[in-house]
XYZ file of C-alpha atoms in Angstrom:
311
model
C -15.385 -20.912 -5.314
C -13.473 -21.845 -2.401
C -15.005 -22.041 1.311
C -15.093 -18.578 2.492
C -16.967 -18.900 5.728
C -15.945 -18.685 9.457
C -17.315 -18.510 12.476
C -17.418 -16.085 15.620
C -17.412 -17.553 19.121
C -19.347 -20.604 17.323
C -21.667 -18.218 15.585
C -21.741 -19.029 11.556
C -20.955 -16.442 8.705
C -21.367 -17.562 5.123
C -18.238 -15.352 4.626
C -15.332 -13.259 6.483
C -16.621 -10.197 5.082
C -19.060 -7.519 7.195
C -18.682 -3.960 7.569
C -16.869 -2.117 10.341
C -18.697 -0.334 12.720
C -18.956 3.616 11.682
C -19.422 2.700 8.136
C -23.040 2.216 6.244
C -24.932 1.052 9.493
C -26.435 4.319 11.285
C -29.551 4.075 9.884
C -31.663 0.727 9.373
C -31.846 1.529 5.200
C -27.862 1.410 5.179
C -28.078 -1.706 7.684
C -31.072 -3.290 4.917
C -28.384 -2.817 2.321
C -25.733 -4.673 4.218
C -28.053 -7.876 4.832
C -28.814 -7.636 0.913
C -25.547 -7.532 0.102
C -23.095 -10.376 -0.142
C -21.267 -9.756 3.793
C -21.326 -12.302 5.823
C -22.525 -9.976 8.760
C -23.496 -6.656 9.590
C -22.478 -4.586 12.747
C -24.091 -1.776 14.095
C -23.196 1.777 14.463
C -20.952 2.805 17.519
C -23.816 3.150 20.465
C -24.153 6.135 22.598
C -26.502 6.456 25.546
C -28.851 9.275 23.822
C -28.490 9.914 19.892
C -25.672 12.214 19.082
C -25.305 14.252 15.986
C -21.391 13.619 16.080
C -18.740 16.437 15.502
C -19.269 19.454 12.742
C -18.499 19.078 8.948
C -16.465 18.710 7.192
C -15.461 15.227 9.061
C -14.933 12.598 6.997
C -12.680 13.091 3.574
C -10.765 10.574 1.375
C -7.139 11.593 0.773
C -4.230 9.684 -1.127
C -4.041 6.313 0.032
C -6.810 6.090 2.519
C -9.657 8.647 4.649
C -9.023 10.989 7.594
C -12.399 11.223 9.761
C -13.472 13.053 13.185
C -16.921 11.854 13.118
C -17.752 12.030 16.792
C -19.692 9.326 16.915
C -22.904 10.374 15.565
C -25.449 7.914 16.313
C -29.470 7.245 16.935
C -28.719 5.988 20.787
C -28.454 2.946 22.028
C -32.427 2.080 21.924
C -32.842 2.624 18.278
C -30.316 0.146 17.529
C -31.951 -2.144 20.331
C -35.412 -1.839 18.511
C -33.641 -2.710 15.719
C -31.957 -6.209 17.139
C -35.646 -6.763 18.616
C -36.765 -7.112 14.861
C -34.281 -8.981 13.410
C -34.842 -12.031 11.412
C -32.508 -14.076 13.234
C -32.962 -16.820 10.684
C -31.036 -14.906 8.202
C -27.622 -16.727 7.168
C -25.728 -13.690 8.692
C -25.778 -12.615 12.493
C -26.271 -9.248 13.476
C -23.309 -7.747 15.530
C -24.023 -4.724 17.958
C -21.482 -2.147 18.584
C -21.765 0.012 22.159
C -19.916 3.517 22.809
C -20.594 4.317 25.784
C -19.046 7.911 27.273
C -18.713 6.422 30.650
C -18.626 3.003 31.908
C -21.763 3.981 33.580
C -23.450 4.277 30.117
C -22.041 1.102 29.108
C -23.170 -0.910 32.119
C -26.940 0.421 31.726
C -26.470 -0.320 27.347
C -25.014 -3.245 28.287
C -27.926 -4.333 30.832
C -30.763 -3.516 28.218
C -29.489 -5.660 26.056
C -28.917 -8.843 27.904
C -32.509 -8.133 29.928
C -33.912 -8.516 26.143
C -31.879 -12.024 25.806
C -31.539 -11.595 21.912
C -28.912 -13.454 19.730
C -27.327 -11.105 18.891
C -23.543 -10.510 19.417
C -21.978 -7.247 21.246
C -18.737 -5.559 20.684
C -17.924 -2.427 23.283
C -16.347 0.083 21.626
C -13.023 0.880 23.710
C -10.904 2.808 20.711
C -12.989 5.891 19.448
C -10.170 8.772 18.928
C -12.638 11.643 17.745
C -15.197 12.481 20.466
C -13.212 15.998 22.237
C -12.360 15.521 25.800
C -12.967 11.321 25.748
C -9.301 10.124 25.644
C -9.653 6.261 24.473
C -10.279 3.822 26.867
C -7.857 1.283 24.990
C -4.708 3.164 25.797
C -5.434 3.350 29.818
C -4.441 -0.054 30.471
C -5.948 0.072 34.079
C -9.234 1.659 33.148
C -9.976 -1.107 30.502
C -9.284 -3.786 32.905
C -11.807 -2.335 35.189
C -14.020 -1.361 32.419
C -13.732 -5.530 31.942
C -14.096 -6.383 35.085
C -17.491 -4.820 35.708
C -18.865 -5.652 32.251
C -17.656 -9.120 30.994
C -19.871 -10.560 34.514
C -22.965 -8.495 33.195
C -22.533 -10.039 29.478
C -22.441 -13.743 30.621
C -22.406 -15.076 26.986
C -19.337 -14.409 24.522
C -18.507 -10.701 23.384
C -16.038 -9.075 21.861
C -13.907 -5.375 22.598
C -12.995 -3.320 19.452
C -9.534 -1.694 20.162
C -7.272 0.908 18.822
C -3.862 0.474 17.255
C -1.009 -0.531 19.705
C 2.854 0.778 18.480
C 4.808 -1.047 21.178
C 5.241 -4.441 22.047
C 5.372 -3.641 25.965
C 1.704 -2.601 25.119
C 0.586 -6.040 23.321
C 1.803 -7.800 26.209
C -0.001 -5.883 28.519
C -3.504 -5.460 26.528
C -3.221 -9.345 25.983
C -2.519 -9.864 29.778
C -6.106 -7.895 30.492
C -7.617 -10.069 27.883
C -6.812 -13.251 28.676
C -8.680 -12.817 32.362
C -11.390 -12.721 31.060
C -13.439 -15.927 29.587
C -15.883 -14.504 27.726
C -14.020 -12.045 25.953
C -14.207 -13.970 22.950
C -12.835 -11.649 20.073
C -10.813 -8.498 19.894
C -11.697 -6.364 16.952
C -8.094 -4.689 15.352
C -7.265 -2.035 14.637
C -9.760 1.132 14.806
C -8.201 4.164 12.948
C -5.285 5.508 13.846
C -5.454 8.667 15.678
C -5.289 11.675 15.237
C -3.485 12.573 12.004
C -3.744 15.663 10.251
C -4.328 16.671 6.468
C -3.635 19.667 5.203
C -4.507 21.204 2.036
C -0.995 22.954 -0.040
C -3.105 25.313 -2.716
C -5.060 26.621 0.151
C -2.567 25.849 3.563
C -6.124 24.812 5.202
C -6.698 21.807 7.625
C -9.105 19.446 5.380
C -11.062 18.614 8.329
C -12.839 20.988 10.861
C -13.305 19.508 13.900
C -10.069 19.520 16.607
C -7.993 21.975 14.585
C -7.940 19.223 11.891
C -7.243 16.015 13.716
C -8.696 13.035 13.061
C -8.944 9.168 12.558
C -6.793 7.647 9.748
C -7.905 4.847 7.493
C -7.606 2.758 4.431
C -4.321 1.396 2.734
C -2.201 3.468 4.671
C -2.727 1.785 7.899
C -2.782 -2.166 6.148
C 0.513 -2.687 7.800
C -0.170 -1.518 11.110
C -3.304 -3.692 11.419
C -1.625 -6.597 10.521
C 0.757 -6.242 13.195
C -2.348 -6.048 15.561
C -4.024 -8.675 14.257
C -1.040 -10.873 14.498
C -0.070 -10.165 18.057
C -2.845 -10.791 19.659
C -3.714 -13.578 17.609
C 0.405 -14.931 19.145
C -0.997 -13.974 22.065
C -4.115 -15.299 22.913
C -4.909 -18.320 20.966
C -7.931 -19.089 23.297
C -9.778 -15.863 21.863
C -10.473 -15.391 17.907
C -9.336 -11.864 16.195
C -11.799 -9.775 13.426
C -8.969 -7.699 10.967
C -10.159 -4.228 10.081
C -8.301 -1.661 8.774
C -6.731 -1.301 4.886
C -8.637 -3.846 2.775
C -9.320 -2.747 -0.481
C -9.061 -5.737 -2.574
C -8.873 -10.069 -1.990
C -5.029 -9.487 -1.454
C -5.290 -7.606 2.350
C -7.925 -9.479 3.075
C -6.021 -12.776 2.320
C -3.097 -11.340 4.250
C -5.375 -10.564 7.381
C -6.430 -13.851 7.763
C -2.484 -15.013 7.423
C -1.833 -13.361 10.495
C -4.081 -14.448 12.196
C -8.092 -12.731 11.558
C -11.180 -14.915 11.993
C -13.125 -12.696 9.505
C -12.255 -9.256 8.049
C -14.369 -5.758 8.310
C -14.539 -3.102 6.253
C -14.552 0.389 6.744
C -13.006 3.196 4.767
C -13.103 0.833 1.129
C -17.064 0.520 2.042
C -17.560 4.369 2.310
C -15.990 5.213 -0.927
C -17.316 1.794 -3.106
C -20.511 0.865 -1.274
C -21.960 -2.746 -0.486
C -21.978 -3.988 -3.986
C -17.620 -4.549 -2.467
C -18.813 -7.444 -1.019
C -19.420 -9.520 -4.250
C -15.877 -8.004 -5.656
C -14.487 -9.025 -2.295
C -15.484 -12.192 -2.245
C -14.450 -13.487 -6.094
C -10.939 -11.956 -5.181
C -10.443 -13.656 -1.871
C -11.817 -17.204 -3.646
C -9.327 -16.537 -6.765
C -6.808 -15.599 -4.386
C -7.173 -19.287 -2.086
C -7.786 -21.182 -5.424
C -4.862 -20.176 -6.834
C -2.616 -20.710 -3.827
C -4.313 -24.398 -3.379
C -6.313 -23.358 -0.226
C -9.660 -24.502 -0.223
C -11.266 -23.301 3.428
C -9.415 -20.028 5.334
C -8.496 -22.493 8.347
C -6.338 -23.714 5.578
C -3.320 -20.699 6.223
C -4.891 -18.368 9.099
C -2.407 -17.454 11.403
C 0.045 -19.281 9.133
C 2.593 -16.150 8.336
C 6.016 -17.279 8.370
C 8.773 -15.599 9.596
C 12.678 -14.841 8.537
């Protein structure tokens, strides 16, 4: 097989491939699953302060060429998933990645606080790009409030973290997200994309919105948004070649996985693929990605990231 590992602000993973956060890591039996499976990480549900059963059902359905969701972030709260990183077997071959939520930057700073006062390895990635929870607009699209959000809790970190962020349509916006970035050192990865929000699906026999929380809005995923992820992934990988980008959004197969990394993706999560297939993907993942590199003559991923030519 070819050499499918990376790394993430110098931390090791035996492969690009680990779940996106939302998917198969609430509870510790789906996160058990993920370290038995063949990922080369694991992240965390989306941390909340206090648990939160999420938004109503039915919120999460798989429709032609991807998923529409409105979860709500449903989650155990922030401690459960701290208890959890205080257990970890931080010898295992893949690192454990945290994922925090918080509704306020308040929440964040105090999540954010635990977690370094417990001085475990593992990595964080604040949440800034979660379209379903009523009344919370996303924190990614106020340009002002996310620099602030930064400023305050890039000094608490200290060590490397990363920001997981929604979808950007304009280049204005790029420029402007990646200015933000860049001030800030230990900002060491930028997760793209999250879904993209707020779509709708409706049913035609029955004229019904498929989803029932906000009137039928929610989070798109899978194949449909490939193309829109790799223009994330891409510009701020252009953009900020000090800072490492993890591709998420429309992998099903080797092929959009291989074409993440081309533009630009340190490693590659998983998210709407991993609901519908489960964690047995990974070893299907992986052969297709290493058939993929073989056949194209590439023998490690630093081989052609980033390496998309243009007309």
């Amino acid at each position: 097989m070819a050499d499918l590992s990376t790394n993430i602000a110098g931390v090791p993973l035996p492969n690009v491939f680990f779940n996106a956060s939302g998917v198969w890591c609430q509870h510790e039996h789906e996160l058990q699953a993920l370290l038995e499976s063949q990922s080369g990480s694991l992240i965390t549900k989306s941390a909340t302060f206090e648990p939160r059963e999420g938004n109503p059902s039915p919120r999460y359905l798989p429709i032609p060429n991807g998923s529409i969701n409105s979860m709500g972030l449903p989650n155990e709260g922030y401690e459960y998933y701290l208890n959890y990183a205080r257990k970890f077997d931080y010898s295992h071959t893949k690192p454990l990645f945290i994922s925090l939520s918080g509704l306020s930057l308040a929440d964040n700073v105090k999540m954010v606080e635990a977690f370094v006062a417990a001085d475990l390895p593992c990595m964080l990635e604040i949440n800034f790009s979660c379209p379903n929870v009523p009344g919370k607009p996303q924190l990614g699209y106020d340009i002002e409030a996310m620099d602030n959000a930064l400023a305050t809790l890039a000094p608490l970190v200290k060590k490397p973290f990363g920001i997981k962020l929604p979808p950007y349509f304009d280049i204005a916006h790029f420029d402007q997200v990646a200015g933000v970035c860049q001030k800030y050192d230990n900002l060491a990865f930028l997760t793209c994309v999250n879904s993209v929000g707020n779509g709708l699906a409706i049913d035609f026999e029955t004229e019904t919105a498929l989803i029932k929380p906000k009137d039928g809005f929610g989070g798109l995923g899978g194949a449909m948004i490939l193309n829109t992820a790799l223009a994330n992934v891409n510009a701020f990988h252009r953009r900020l070649p000090g800072k490492q980008v993890i591709g998420v959004g429309g992998v099903t197969s080797g092929k959009e996985a291989f074409l993440h990394i081309l533009a630009g993706a340190s490693a590659v999560q998983i998210g709407t693929q991993l609901k519908e297939e489960g964690p047995a993907l990974f070893e299907r993942l992986n052969k297709e990605l290493s058939d993929i590199m073989m056949a194209k003559g590439y023998n490690s991923i630093e081989d052609f990231r980033g390496k998309v030519k243009t007309l």
